[in-house]
Amino acid sequence: MLDVVLAEGPPAPRGPGRTVNVWRDDEGVPFAEAAVHDEGYRLEWRGIGVLTFAPGSARVRLWPSPGVEAAAARSAVLHLVQPVILQALGHHTLHASAVRLPAGVVAFCGISSTGKSTLAFALGQQPGLLQIADDALVLTMANGRIAVHALPFRSRLRAASREFFSPSARSAAGPQARPAGERLLAIFVLQPPGSDHAIDLMRIGATQAF
């Protein structure tokens, strides 16, 4: 859905603006930072590069990080960062895995380690079913219909889950030829065994979501 263009020269300067989000790894170390300024948005992503984009445009300019090949950086943007950018541009993005059934798509949400990726991967091994998302699902809403837009992705199973499946298990890597928007049938919220935590839903603005 995005047009990722490799930029020439040094990365665009930060310029005036404000930081709106910082992503951290499991050790608490920042690996990505998002900022908003007058011209649009800027993302700095460790191991990928600097990206800039603007509201109303699908074009993303990419300056790969030093030592990162341009093709690898572009692939990482499409597989990993694209849902984040689409959300900032006004799409609805769920932290979810998803599987395509003959009648449409079902999504699985939940906190880390509840089994979203494992469940979607396992269902994707069944005849007639296909995993279409591992960590992020992009939706559009029009005329009372919610449509799912499959994006490139990589299955990221934890070691124990990967060892459970046979080496011949299909490893989904992104959408093949299929409609641009498929019907969303249901969203399942997964919870750890014994959890009684209530699910809270709230509406937030685009900048806050970014």
C-alpha positions as YAML, in Angstrom:
chain: A
units: angstrom
residues:
- id: 1
  name: MET
  ca: [0.00, 0.00, 0.00]
- id: 2
  name: LEU
  ca: [3.01, 2.30, 0.47]
- id: 3
  name: ASP
  ca: [5.46, 3.54, -2.14]
- id: 4
  name: VAL
  ca: [8.88, 3.35, -0.46]
- id: 5
  name: VAL
  ca: [11.46, 5.49, -2.27]
- id: 6
  name: LEU
  ca: [15.18, 5.34, -1.50]
- id: 7
  name: ALA
  ca: [16.43, 8.88, -0.80]
- id: 8
  name: GLU
  ca: [19.81, 10.19, -1.84]
- id: 9
  name: GLY
  ca: [22.30, 12.11, 0.27]
- id: 10
  name: PRO
  ca: [22.29, 12.44, 4.05]
- id: 11
  name: PRO
  ca: [19.09, 11.86, 6.06]
- id: 12
  name: ALA
  ca: [16.61, 14.70, 6.33]
- id: 13
  name: PRO
  ca: [17.35, 16.90, 9.35]
- id: 14
  name: ARG
  ca: [15.15, 16.53, 12.41]
- id: 15
  name: GLY
  ca: [13.86, 20.09, 12.23]
- id: 16
  name: PRO
  ca: [11.37, 21.59, 14.70]
- id: 17
  name: GLY
  ca: [8.75, 19.21, 15.95]
- id: 18
  name: ARG
  ca: [7.88, 16.96, 18.84]
- id: 19
  name: THR
  ca: [8.54, 13.33, 19.66]
- id: 20
  name: VAL
  ca: [5.25, 11.43, 19.96]
- id: 21
  name: ASN
  ca: [6.40, 7.86, 20.55]
- id: 22
  name: VAL
  ca: [9.46, 5.81, 21.47]
- id: 23
  name: TRP
  ca: [9.50, 2.02, 21.02]
- id: 24
  name: ARG
  ca: [11.69, -0.08, 23.34]
- id: 25
  name: ASP
  ca: [12.92, -3.68, 23.19]
- id: 26
  name: ASP
  ca: [12.50, -6.27, 25.95]
- id: 27
  name: GLU
  ca: [15.50, -4.79, 27.81]
- id: 28
  name: GLY
  ca: [13.99, -1.30, 27.71]
- id: 29
  name: VAL
  ca: [16.45, 0.02, 25.12]
- id: 30
  name: PRO
  ca: [14.87, 2.39, 22.54]
- id: 31
  name: PHE
  ca: [14.95, 1.06, 18.97]
- id: 32
  name: ALA
  ca: [12.61, 3.49, 17.21]
- id: 33
  name: GLU
  ca: [11.37, 7.05, 17.63]
- id: 34
  name: ALA
  ca: [8.49, 8.88, 15.95]
- id: 35
  name: ALA
  ca: [8.20, 12.63, 15.60]
- id: 36
  name: VAL
  ca: [5.63, 15.03, 14.13]
- id: 37
  name: HIS
  ca: [6.60, 18.32, 12.48]
- id: 38
  name: ASP
  ca: [5.07, 20.86, 10.11]
- id: 39
  name: GLU
  ca: [5.91, 18.86, 6.97]
- id: 40
  name: GLY
  ca: [4.60, 15.54, 8.27]
- id: 41
  name: TYR
  ca: [6.14, 12.62, 10.13]
- id: 42
  name: ARG
  ca: [9.62, 11.29, 10.76]
- id: 43
  name: LEU
  ca: [10.64, 7.82, 11.95]
- id: 44
  name: GLU
  ca: [14.10, 6.73, 13.07]
- id: 45
  name: TRP
  ca: [14.29, 2.92, 13.30]
- id: 46
  name: ARG
  ca: [17.42, 1.15, 14.54]
- id: 47
  name: GLY
  ca: [18.82, -1.21, 11.95]
- id: 48
  name: ILE
  ca: [16.55, 0.15, 9.21]
- id: 49
  name: GLY
  ca: [17.04, 3.88, 8.79]
- id: 50
  name: VAL
  ca: [15.29, 7.25, 8.74]
- id: 51
  name: LEU
  ca: [11.87, 7.59, 7.12]
- id: 52
  name: THR
  ca: [9.76, 10.63, 6.34]
- id: 53
  name: PHE
  ca: [6.18, 10.80, 5.05]
- id: 54
  name: ALA
  ca: [3.28, 13.23, 4.94]
- id: 55
  name: PRO
  ca: [-0.51, 13.10, 5.38]
- id: 56
  name: GLY
  ca: [-2.44, 12.41, 2.18]
- id: 57
  name: SER
  ca: [0.46, 10.66, 0.43]
- id: 58
  name: ALA
  ca: [1.48, 7.00, 0.21]
- id: 59
  name: ARG
  ca: [5.09, 7.91, -0.61]
- id: 60
  name: VAL
  ca: [7.71, 7.22, 2.05]
- id: 61
  name: ARG
  ca: [11.31, 8.44, 1.72]
- id: 62
  name: LEU
  ca: [13.91, 6.09, 3.21]
- id: 63
  name: TRP
  ca: [17.53, 6.72, 4.18]
- id: 64
  name: PRO
  ca: [18.98, 3.30, 5.13]
- id: 65
  name: SER
  ca: [21.10, 3.06, 8.28]
- id: 66
  name: PRO
  ca: [24.88, 2.92, 7.75]
- id: 67
  name: GLY
  ca: [25.93, -0.59, 6.81]
- id: 68
  name: VAL
  ca: [22.38, -1.68, 5.87]
- id: 69
  name: GLU
  ca: [21.81, -2.56, 2.22]
- id: 70
  name: ALA
  ca: [19.08, -0.54, 0.54]
- id: 71
  name: ALA
  ca: [17.09, -3.61, -0.52]
- id: 72
  name: ALA
  ca: [17.17, -5.04, 3.02]
- id: 73
  name: ALA
  ca: [16.08, -1.71, 4.53]
- id: 74
  name: ARG
  ca: [13.21, -1.37, 2.06]
- id: 75
  name: SER
  ca: [12.07, -4.93, 2.73]
- id: 76
  name: ALA
  ca: [12.11, -4.26, 6.48]
- id: 77
  name: VAL
  ca: [9.94, -1.18, 5.99]
- id: 78
  name: LEU
  ca: [7.36, -3.13, 3.99]
- id: 79
  name: HIS
  ca: [7.35, -6.13, 6.35]
- id: 80
  name: LEU
  ca: [7.73, -4.44, 9.73]
- id: 81
  name: VAL
  ca: [7.17, -0.68, 9.69]
- id: 82
  name: GLN
  ca: [4.42, -0.33, 7.08]
- id: 83
  name: PRO
  ca: [1.50, -0.87, 9.53]
- id: 84
  name: VAL
  ca: [2.89, 1.85, 11.82]
- id: 85
  name: ILE
  ca: [3.07, 4.33, 8.94]
- id: 86
  name: LEU
  ca: [-0.38, 3.43, 7.63]
- id: 87
  name: GLN
  ca: [-1.84, 4.02, 11.09]
- id: 88
  name: ALA
  ca: [-0.28, 7.47, 11.21]
- id: 89
  name: LEU
  ca: [-1.79, 8.18, 7.80]
- id: 90
  name: GLY
  ca: [-5.31, 7.43, 9.05]
- id: 91
  name: HIS
  ca: [-5.81, 3.70, 8.59]
- id: 92
  name: HIS
  ca: [-6.95, 1.51, 11.46]
- id: 93
  name: THR
  ca: [-4.25, -0.88, 12.63]
- id: 94
  name: LEU
  ca: [-4.72, -3.71, 15.11]
- id: 95
  name: HIS
  ca: [-1.93, -5.43, 17.01]
- id: 96
  name: ALA
  ca: [-3.16, -8.80, 15.86]
- id: 97
  name: SER
  ca: [-2.52, -11.94, 13.87]
- id: 98
  name: ALA
  ca: [-5.09, -13.08, 11.30]
- id: 99
  name: VAL
  ca: [-6.19, -16.02, 9.18]
- id: 100
  name: ARG
  ca: [-8.19, -16.04, 5.96]
- id: 101
  name: LEU
  ca: [-11.12, -18.46, 5.89]
- id: 102
  name: PRO
  ca: [-13.25, -19.15, 2.80]
- id: 103
  name: ALA
  ca: [-15.87, -16.66, 4.07]
- id: 104
  name: GLY
  ca: [-13.47, -13.92, 5.23]
- id: 105
  name: VAL
  ca: [-10.86, -13.09, 7.85]
- id: 106
  name: VAL
  ca: [-10.67, -13.71, 11.61]
- id: 107
  name: ALA
  ca: [-8.22, -11.78, 13.80]
- id: 108
  name: PHE
  ca: [-6.59, -12.63, 17.13]
- id: 109
  name: CYS
  ca: [-5.65, -9.86, 19.59]
- id: 110
  name: GLY
  ca: [-4.05, -10.05, 23.01]
- id: 111
  name: ILE
  ca: [-1.06, -9.07, 25.10]
- id: 112
  name: SER
  ca: [2.35, -10.56, 24.46]
- id: 113
  name: SER
  ca: [2.67, -14.34, 24.93]
- id: 114
  name: THR
  ca: [-1.05, -15.10, 24.68]
- id: 115
  name: GLY
  ca: [-0.49, -17.13, 21.50]
- id: 116
  name: LYS
  ca: [-1.62, -14.84, 18.66]
- id: 117
  name: SER
  ca: [1.14, -15.82, 16.28]
- id: 118
  name: THR
  ca: [1.11, -19.50, 17.24]
- id: 119
  name: LEU
  ca: [-2.65, -19.83, 16.79]
- id: 120
  name: ALA
  ca: [-2.63, -18.06, 13.42]
- id: 121
  name: PHE
  ca: [0.33, -20.10, 12.23]
- id: 122
  name: ALA
  ca: [-1.30, -23.37, 13.32]
- id: 123
  name: LEU
  ca: [-4.59, -22.53, 11.61]
- id: 124
  name: GLY
  ca: [-2.69, -21.53, 8.49]
- id: 125
  name: GLN
  ca: [-1.48, -25.13, 8.17]
- id: 126
  name: GLN
  ca: [-5.03, -26.37, 7.63]
- id: 127
  name: PRO
  ca: [-6.41, -26.97, 4.10]
- id: 128
  name: GLY
  ca: [-8.31, -23.97, 2.81]
- id: 129
  name: LEU
  ca: [-6.94, -21.60, 5.47]
- id: 130
  name: LEU
  ca: [-4.09, -19.09, 5.16]
- id: 131
  name: GLN
  ca: [-2.31, -16.92, 7.68]
- id: 132
  name: ILE
  ca: [-2.31, -13.33, 6.41]
- id: 133
  name: ALA
  ca: [-0.93, -11.39, 9.40]
- id: 134
  name: ASP
  ca: [1.41, -12.13, 12.29]
- id: 135
  name: ASP
  ca: [1.65, -8.94, 14.35]
- id: 136
  name: ALA
  ca: [-0.30, -6.15, 12.67]
- id: 137
  name: LEU
  ca: [-3.56, -6.01, 10.73]
- id: 138
  name: VAL
  ca: [-4.64, -2.97, 8.69]
- id: 139
  name: LEU
  ca: [-8.36, -2.22, 8.31]
- id: 140
  name: THR
  ca: [-10.46, 0.24, 6.37]
- id: 141
  name: MET
  ca: [-14.08, 1.12, 7.09]
- id: 142
  name: ALA
  ca: [-16.52, 2.27, 4.40]
- id: 143
  name: ASN
  ca: [-20.28, 1.99, 3.92]
- id: 144
  name: GLY
  ca: [-20.68, 0.01, 7.12]
- id: 145
  name: ARG
  ca: [-18.16, -2.63, 6.00]
- id: 146
  name: ILE
  ca: [-14.83, -3.43, 7.63]
- id: 147
  name: ALA
  ca: [-12.23, -4.66, 5.15]
- id: 148
  name: VAL
  ca: [-8.87, -6.28, 5.86]
- id: 149
  name: HIS
  ca: [-5.81, -5.35, 3.80]
- id: 150
  name: ALA
  ca: [-3.12, -8.04, 3.88]
- id: 151
  name: LEU
  ca: [0.45, -6.75, 3.94]
- id: 152
  name: PRO
  ca: [3.82, -8.49, 3.58]
- id: 153
  name: PHE
  ca: [4.91, -10.05, 6.88]
- id: 154
  name: ARG
  ca: [7.10, -12.73, 8.40]
- id: 155
  name: SER
  ca: [5.90, -15.35, 10.88]
- id: 156
  name: ARG
  ca: [7.76, -14.75, 14.13]
- id: 157
  name: LEU
  ca: [7.16, -17.75, 16.36]
- id: 158
  name: ARG
  ca: [8.83, -18.18, 19.72]
- id: 159
  name: ALA
  ca: [11.38, -20.99, 19.90]
- id: 160
  name: ALA
  ca: [9.08, -23.41, 21.74]
- id: 161
  name: SER
  ca: [6.28, -22.88, 19.24]
- id: 162
  name: ARG
  ca: [8.59, -23.26, 16.26]
- id: 163
  name: GLU
  ca: [9.97, -26.52, 17.63]
- id: 164
  name: PHE
  ca: [6.43, -27.87, 18.00]
- id: 165
  name: PHE
  ca: [5.71, -27.63, 14.27]
- id: 166
  name: SER
  ca: [7.36, -29.95, 11.78]
- id: 167
  name: PRO
  ca: [10.06, -28.58, 9.47]
- id: 168
  name: SER
  ca: [7.61, -28.97, 6.57]
- id: 169
  name: ALA
  ca: [5.09, -26.52, 8.10]
- id: 170
  name: ARG
  ca: [4.16, -23.71, 5.75]
- id: 171
  name: SER
  ca: [5.87, -20.48, 6.80]
- id: 172
  name: ALA
  ca: [3.63, -17.63, 5.73]
- id: 173
  name: ALA
  ca: [5.53, -14.63, 4.41]
- id: 174
  name: GLY
  ca: [2.88, -12.25, 3.16]
- id: 175
  name: PRO
  ca: [-0.10, -11.89, 0.86]
- id: 176
  name: GLN
  ca: [-0.36, -13.70, -2.41]
- id: 177
  name: ALA
  ca: [-2.83, -12.75, -5.15]
- id: 178
  name: ARG
  ca: [-6.18, -11.97, -3.56]
- id: 179
  name: PRO
  ca: [-8.64, -9.09, -3.25]
- id: 180
  name: ALA
  ca: [-7.41, -5.72, -1.98]
- id: 181
  name: GLY
  ca: [-9.93, -5.73, 0.85]
- id: 182
  name: GLU
  ca: [-11.43, -8.85, 2.40]
- id: 183
  name: ARG
  ca: [-14.33, -9.05, 4.83]
- id: 184
  name: LEU
  ca: [-13.51, -9.11, 8.55]
- id: 185
  name: LEU
  ca: [-15.64, -11.79, 10.20]
- id: 186
  name: ALA
  ca: [-14.59, -11.57, 13.86]
- id: 187
  name: ILE
  ca: [-11.96, -10.40, 16.33]
- id: 188
  name: PHE
  ca: [-10.99, -12.77, 19.14]
- id: 189
  name: VAL
  ca: [-9.28, -11.35, 22.24]
- id: 190
  name: LEU
  ca: [-6.91, -13.93, 23.74]
- id: 191
  name: GLN
  ca: [-6.09, -13.94, 27.44]
- id: 192
  name: PRO
  ca: [-3.62, -16.00, 29.50]
- id: 193
  name: PRO
  ca: [-5.12, -18.97, 31.40]
- id: 194
  name: GLY
  ca: [-6.68, -17.84, 34.67]
- id: 195
  name: SER
  ca: [-6.74, -14.17, 33.72]
- id: 196
  name: ASP
  ca: [-9.77, -12.15, 34.77]
- id: 197
  name: HIS
  ca: [-8.55, -8.83, 33.37]
- id: 198
  name: ALA
  ca: [-11.37, -6.79, 31.86]
- id: 199
  name: ILE
  ca: [-10.98, -5.57, 28.28]
- id: 200
  name: ASP
  ca: [-11.04, -1.75, 28.01]
- id: 201
  name: LEU
  ca: [-11.73, -0.05, 24.69]
- id: 202
  name: MET
  ca: [-11.21, 3.64, 24.04]
- id: 203
  name: ARG
  ca: [-11.03, 5.92, 21.01]
- id: 204
  name: ILE
  ca: [-7.74, 7.76, 20.48]
- id: 205
  name: GLY
  ca: [-6.56, 10.26, 17.89]
- id: 206
  name: ALA
  ca: [-4.19, 9.53, 15.03]
- id: 207
  name: THR
  ca: [-1.20, 11.30, 16.58]
- id: 208
  name: GLN
  ca: [-1.68, 9.51, 19.90]
- id: 209
  name: ALA
  ca: [-1.97, 6.17, 18.08]
- id: 210
  name: PHE
  ca: [1.24, 6.93, 16.16]
...
